[in-house]
XYZ file of C-alpha atoms in Angstrom:
327
model
C -64.632 -65.756 100.575
C -67.654 -63.823 101.458
C -66.685 -62.625 104.698
C -63.617 -60.916 103.725
C -63.410 -56.956 104.112
C -61.003 -54.096 103.529
C -58.416 -55.136 106.045
C -55.867 -52.399 104.962
C -56.244 -50.398 108.128
C -56.537 -53.169 110.583
C -52.515 -52.617 111.821
C -54.094 -49.451 113.281
C -56.938 -51.017 115.449
C -56.304 -51.478 118.889
C -58.060 -53.740 121.692
C -58.154 -53.839 125.526
C -59.640 -55.802 127.801
C -61.993 -55.189 130.098
C -60.548 -53.337 133.350
C -62.652 -53.758 136.982
C -61.897 -51.668 139.516
C -61.871 -52.795 143.153
C -60.378 -49.537 144.958
C -63.502 -49.662 146.798
C -63.321 -53.639 147.913
C -61.882 -54.358 151.203
C -58.584 -56.493 150.349
C -56.928 -58.659 152.739
C -53.568 -58.371 154.240
C -50.725 -59.001 151.927
C -47.515 -60.278 152.107
C -44.283 -57.463 151.854
C -44.446 -56.334 148.379
C -40.351 -57.261 148.250
C -41.121 -60.958 149.286
C -44.062 -61.154 146.449
C -41.973 -59.590 143.688
C -38.998 -62.232 144.236
C -41.486 -65.277 144.828
C -43.175 -63.955 141.104
C -39.882 -62.791 139.578
C -38.504 -66.401 140.073
C -37.888 -68.069 136.765
C -38.336 -71.454 137.538
C -41.518 -71.146 139.148
C -42.803 -69.315 136.100
C -41.455 -72.563 134.012
C -42.912 -75.112 136.208
C -46.204 -73.384 136.281
C -46.270 -73.518 132.691
C -45.318 -76.997 132.339
C -48.005 -78.226 134.889
C -50.782 -76.431 132.851
C -49.413 -78.457 129.850
C -49.116 -81.547 131.464
C -52.731 -81.393 133.141
C -54.304 -80.416 129.618
C -52.347 -83.242 128.021
C -53.588 -85.744 130.834
C -57.352 -84.785 130.290
C -57.201 -84.857 126.877
C -55.728 -88.801 127.183
C -58.254 -89.403 129.866
C -60.979 -88.529 127.841
C -62.176 -85.239 130.196
C -61.319 -83.407 126.781
C -62.728 -84.154 123.343
C -59.717 -85.940 121.286
C -61.263 -85.297 117.742
C -59.523 -82.487 115.744
C -61.831 -79.313 115.762
C -63.341 -78.573 112.453
C -63.691 -74.934 113.381
C -60.598 -72.549 112.216
C -61.128 -69.256 113.846
C -58.679 -66.416 112.989
C -58.375 -63.196 115.292
C -57.895 -59.648 114.082
C -54.918 -59.558 115.696
C -53.956 -62.540 114.040
C -54.896 -60.912 110.668
C -53.181 -57.487 111.933
C -49.778 -59.615 112.097
C -50.495 -60.975 108.365
C -50.674 -57.231 107.259
C -47.983 -56.054 109.222
C -45.599 -58.741 107.714
C -46.512 -57.832 104.247
C -45.843 -54.158 104.840
C -42.451 -55.035 106.342
C -41.488 -57.012 103.220
C -43.002 -54.892 100.520
C -43.006 -51.287 102.032
C -46.782 -51.006 101.611
C -50.085 -52.783 102.790
C -51.640 -55.553 100.959
C -54.558 -55.406 98.693
C -57.716 -56.916 99.859
C -57.038 -59.579 97.395
C -53.396 -60.356 98.463
C -54.622 -60.418 102.070
C -57.305 -63.223 101.221
C -54.704 -64.964 99.501
C -52.629 -64.740 102.846
C -55.463 -65.629 104.903
C -56.028 -68.585 103.040
C -52.370 -69.724 103.299
C -52.639 -69.565 106.862
C -55.679 -71.638 106.587
C -54.595 -74.209 104.569
C -51.586 -74.559 107.275
C -53.669 -75.165 109.772
C -55.892 -77.928 108.118
C -52.516 -79.877 107.015
C -51.158 -79.566 110.616
C -54.401 -80.752 112.354
C -55.028 -83.407 109.600
C -51.176 -84.239 110.164
C -51.876 -84.816 113.909
C -55.239 -86.832 113.215
C -53.338 -89.081 111.271
C -50.368 -89.589 113.714
C -47.431 -88.298 111.849
C -46.225 -86.509 114.750
C -45.485 -90.178 116.314
C -41.712 -91.461 116.419
C -40.679 -88.393 114.212
C -37.175 -87.409 115.347
C -37.509 -84.086 113.447
C -40.687 -83.239 115.591
C -39.111 -84.466 118.727
C -35.998 -82.115 118.040
C -38.267 -79.343 117.232
C -40.501 -79.793 120.606
C -37.466 -80.462 122.537
C -36.029 -77.109 121.262
C -39.004 -75.275 122.070
C -39.037 -76.453 125.746
C -35.435 -74.989 125.980
C -36.819 -71.968 124.499
C -39.477 -71.476 126.776
C -37.074 -71.674 129.881
C -34.564 -69.376 128.225
C -37.454 -66.914 127.417
C -38.632 -66.579 131.387
C -34.942 -65.723 131.878
C -35.414 -63.075 129.239
C -38.553 -61.494 130.603
C -36.097 -59.895 133.307
C -34.880 -56.295 132.247
C -31.462 -56.033 134.071
C -30.467 -52.513 135.766
C -27.404 -50.687 134.728
C -25.983 -51.564 138.268
C -26.469 -55.443 137.490
C -24.807 -55.120 134.267
C -22.144 -53.117 135.748
C -21.484 -55.398 138.744
C -21.657 -58.470 136.108
C -19.100 -56.420 134.069
C -16.714 -55.963 136.794
C -16.548 -59.882 137.556
C -16.314 -60.664 133.872
C -14.327 -57.854 132.267
C -11.650 -60.579 130.978
C -14.088 -61.813 128.610
C -14.520 -58.172 126.690
C -10.380 -57.606 126.649
C -9.506 -56.236 123.536
C -6.427 -57.733 122.148
C -3.236 -55.956 120.836
C -3.326 -55.164 117.003
C -0.241 -54.833 114.629
C 0.567 -53.311 111.488
C 3.653 -54.547 109.997
C 5.549 -55.671 106.382
C 7.641 -58.638 106.072
C 9.764 -60.516 103.724
C 9.552 -64.071 102.968
C 12.293 -66.659 102.622
C 11.429 -69.931 100.968
C 12.537 -72.918 101.912
C 11.387 -74.755 98.859
C 13.670 -72.006 96.738
C 16.525 -71.788 99.388
C 16.788 -75.340 101.125
C 18.829 -75.821 104.097
C 20.245 -72.102 103.454
C 17.010 -70.532 104.012
C 17.474 -69.286 107.567
C 21.122 -68.349 106.706
C 19.958 -66.227 103.702
C 17.396 -64.292 106.093
C 20.031 -63.455 108.492
C 22.282 -62.133 105.683
C 19.255 -59.980 104.231
C 18.906 -58.595 107.783
C 22.467 -57.021 107.725
C 21.828 -55.221 104.692
C 18.497 -53.865 106.054
C 19.906 -52.464 109.500
C 19.166 -48.941 109.516
C 16.613 -49.158 106.547
C 13.159 -48.052 106.509
C 9.947 -50.451 105.994
C 9.863 -49.389 102.414
C 13.298 -49.795 101.504
C 13.659 -50.486 97.997
C 16.350 -52.874 98.035
C 13.936 -55.099 100.245
C 12.226 -56.669 97.400
C 15.105 -57.778 95.650
C 16.602 -59.689 98.947
C 13.430 -62.039 99.502
C 10.774 -64.637 97.399
C 7.599 -63.971 96.519
C 4.692 -64.758 98.978
C 1.273 -66.554 98.294
C -0.609 -63.680 100.414
C -0.087 -60.295 101.646
C 3.204 -58.663 102.111
C 1.970 -55.870 104.384
C -0.987 -56.486 107.097
C -2.795 -53.516 108.581
C -4.239 -53.510 112.069
C -4.652 -57.116 112.664
C -4.618 -58.835 115.848
C -2.555 -62.040 116.963
C -5.393 -64.430 116.484
C -5.581 -63.638 112.930
C -1.787 -63.532 112.450
C -2.160 -67.085 114.233
C -4.419 -68.253 111.649
C -2.465 -67.054 108.617
C 1.004 -68.084 109.489
C 0.788 -70.290 112.815
C 0.394 -69.356 116.402
C 4.285 -69.502 117.013
C 4.911 -66.619 114.457
C 1.862 -64.771 115.927
C 3.282 -64.878 119.428
C 6.604 -63.689 118.238
C 5.550 -61.064 116.535
C 3.609 -59.409 119.218
C 6.745 -59.190 121.063
C 9.353 -57.353 118.324
C 9.997 -53.652 118.895
C 8.023 -51.078 116.648
C 10.509 -49.360 113.953
C 12.788 -51.686 112.700
C 13.661 -54.863 110.744
C 13.499 -57.608 112.912
C 13.981 -61.324 112.737
C 14.381 -63.903 111.473
C 11.046 -65.153 112.390
C 9.853 -68.850 111.235
C 6.211 -69.688 110.128
C 4.494 -72.364 108.907
C 5.629 -71.443 105.307
C 9.103 -70.539 105.811
C 11.176 -67.707 107.676
C 10.445 -63.869 107.854
C 12.207 -60.833 108.504
C 9.583 -58.382 109.918
C 9.190 -54.675 110.463
C 6.343 -53.792 112.762
C 5.163 -50.444 111.731
C 2.450 -49.850 114.611
C 1.583 -51.856 117.966
C -1.315 -50.706 119.703
C -1.196 -52.776 123.132
C -4.491 -54.538 124.056
C -6.906 -53.254 126.910
C -10.213 -53.518 128.613
C -12.608 -51.180 127.963
C -14.622 -49.660 130.299
C -18.357 -50.886 130.852
C -19.506 -47.412 128.970
C -17.841 -48.254 125.976
C -19.277 -52.277 125.655
C -22.448 -51.628 127.885
C -24.723 -53.240 124.792
C -22.303 -56.240 124.358
C -22.540 -56.726 128.584
C -26.046 -56.634 128.115
C -26.187 -59.146 125.409
C -23.476 -61.637 127.211
C -25.398 -61.173 130.782
C -28.629 -62.203 128.925
C -26.778 -65.093 127.430
C -25.702 -66.437 130.543
C -29.169 -65.859 132.103
C -30.931 -67.901 129.805
C -28.030 -70.698 129.912
C -28.214 -70.700 133.574
C -32.357 -70.857 133.585
C -31.987 -73.583 131.069
C -29.805 -75.813 133.279
C -32.066 -75.173 136.282
C -35.105 -76.131 134.623
C -33.922 -79.446 133.140
C -32.275 -80.339 136.270
C -35.791 -80.025 137.924
C -37.278 -81.835 134.885
C -34.700 -84.642 134.945
C -34.917 -84.994 138.753
C -38.621 -86.733 137.787
C -37.101 -89.433 135.233
C -35.834 -92.994 135.615
C -33.523 -93.838 132.639
C -33.047 -97.583 132.106
C -30.136 -98.756 129.707
C -29.674 -102.527 128.044
C -27.760 -104.607 130.157
C -24.927 -106.701 129.526
C -25.242 -108.877 126.400
C -26.953 -111.879 127.230
C -28.778 -110.226 130.211
C -32.633 -110.033 129.981
C -33.030 -107.505 132.831
C -32.306 -103.803 131.977
C -29.600 -101.583 133.525
C -30.658 -98.603 136.119
C -27.188 -97.034 135.751
C -28.702 -93.902 134.647
C -31.323 -93.134 137.086
C -32.166 -90.134 138.408
């Protein structure tokens, strides 16, 4: 590729569109700034305008006003080549050599050629993978419109106050347990656990006698700083709820789990709490953004869905389609 130059410094290049000053021109009266700003920030407006442009271009192409034959010219901008350079540098921690950059450019050209040839052959038609990907891109487009608005701290704080329960931190427990196996002890399992508890009254968590009273357990004997959800998955929800209610500092039980019966010594119990806004502000921003994206997508889809009528098959033997899912 004779046109290839040494692009190692291309990432340092910058380009700016021409700026035209209109300060001296007489401007017509404008609407109040607050109204204009609110209007321009409306996510659905952005989405619908972009959709209208894409629809218009598609209609022109189908009607013959625009050439439908794929172009045979592939033009890469300096920005695109600069992006290739930056991508290589982020992966390999050094700029690409001219030969490496040339290979990357040729790979990009190959991808574009194959894409255009596939479109010309109609390979995108009736392809569920292509449909799914295009549908995802439409959804991402609507969500990105919502992401364009950067929330203020006051907005996030107000949202947090209404949704603080989502950030509640569960209680956490550290405890030792002794296991009594129904497979070994049969109908006497609970009674054996109660007799063992009587021998452990007043004994510390690490009492030597404890191990001789119980059976081996397939998992841990000591659990440190675990939330009830974790214990629920390990032992079953009833066990987790019961242990969370036990007083710390003494042997308690018997408590039943999905494995059998247990005596439990709770070392520490850290109560659950709702953190302050300052403690979880980054998480609040992430959750707020996720909600805004979801709302923007629902609103955009509702607007698109209203323009369509869905016809479903009628009952067996009926020639007419059913209109039960119209707008």
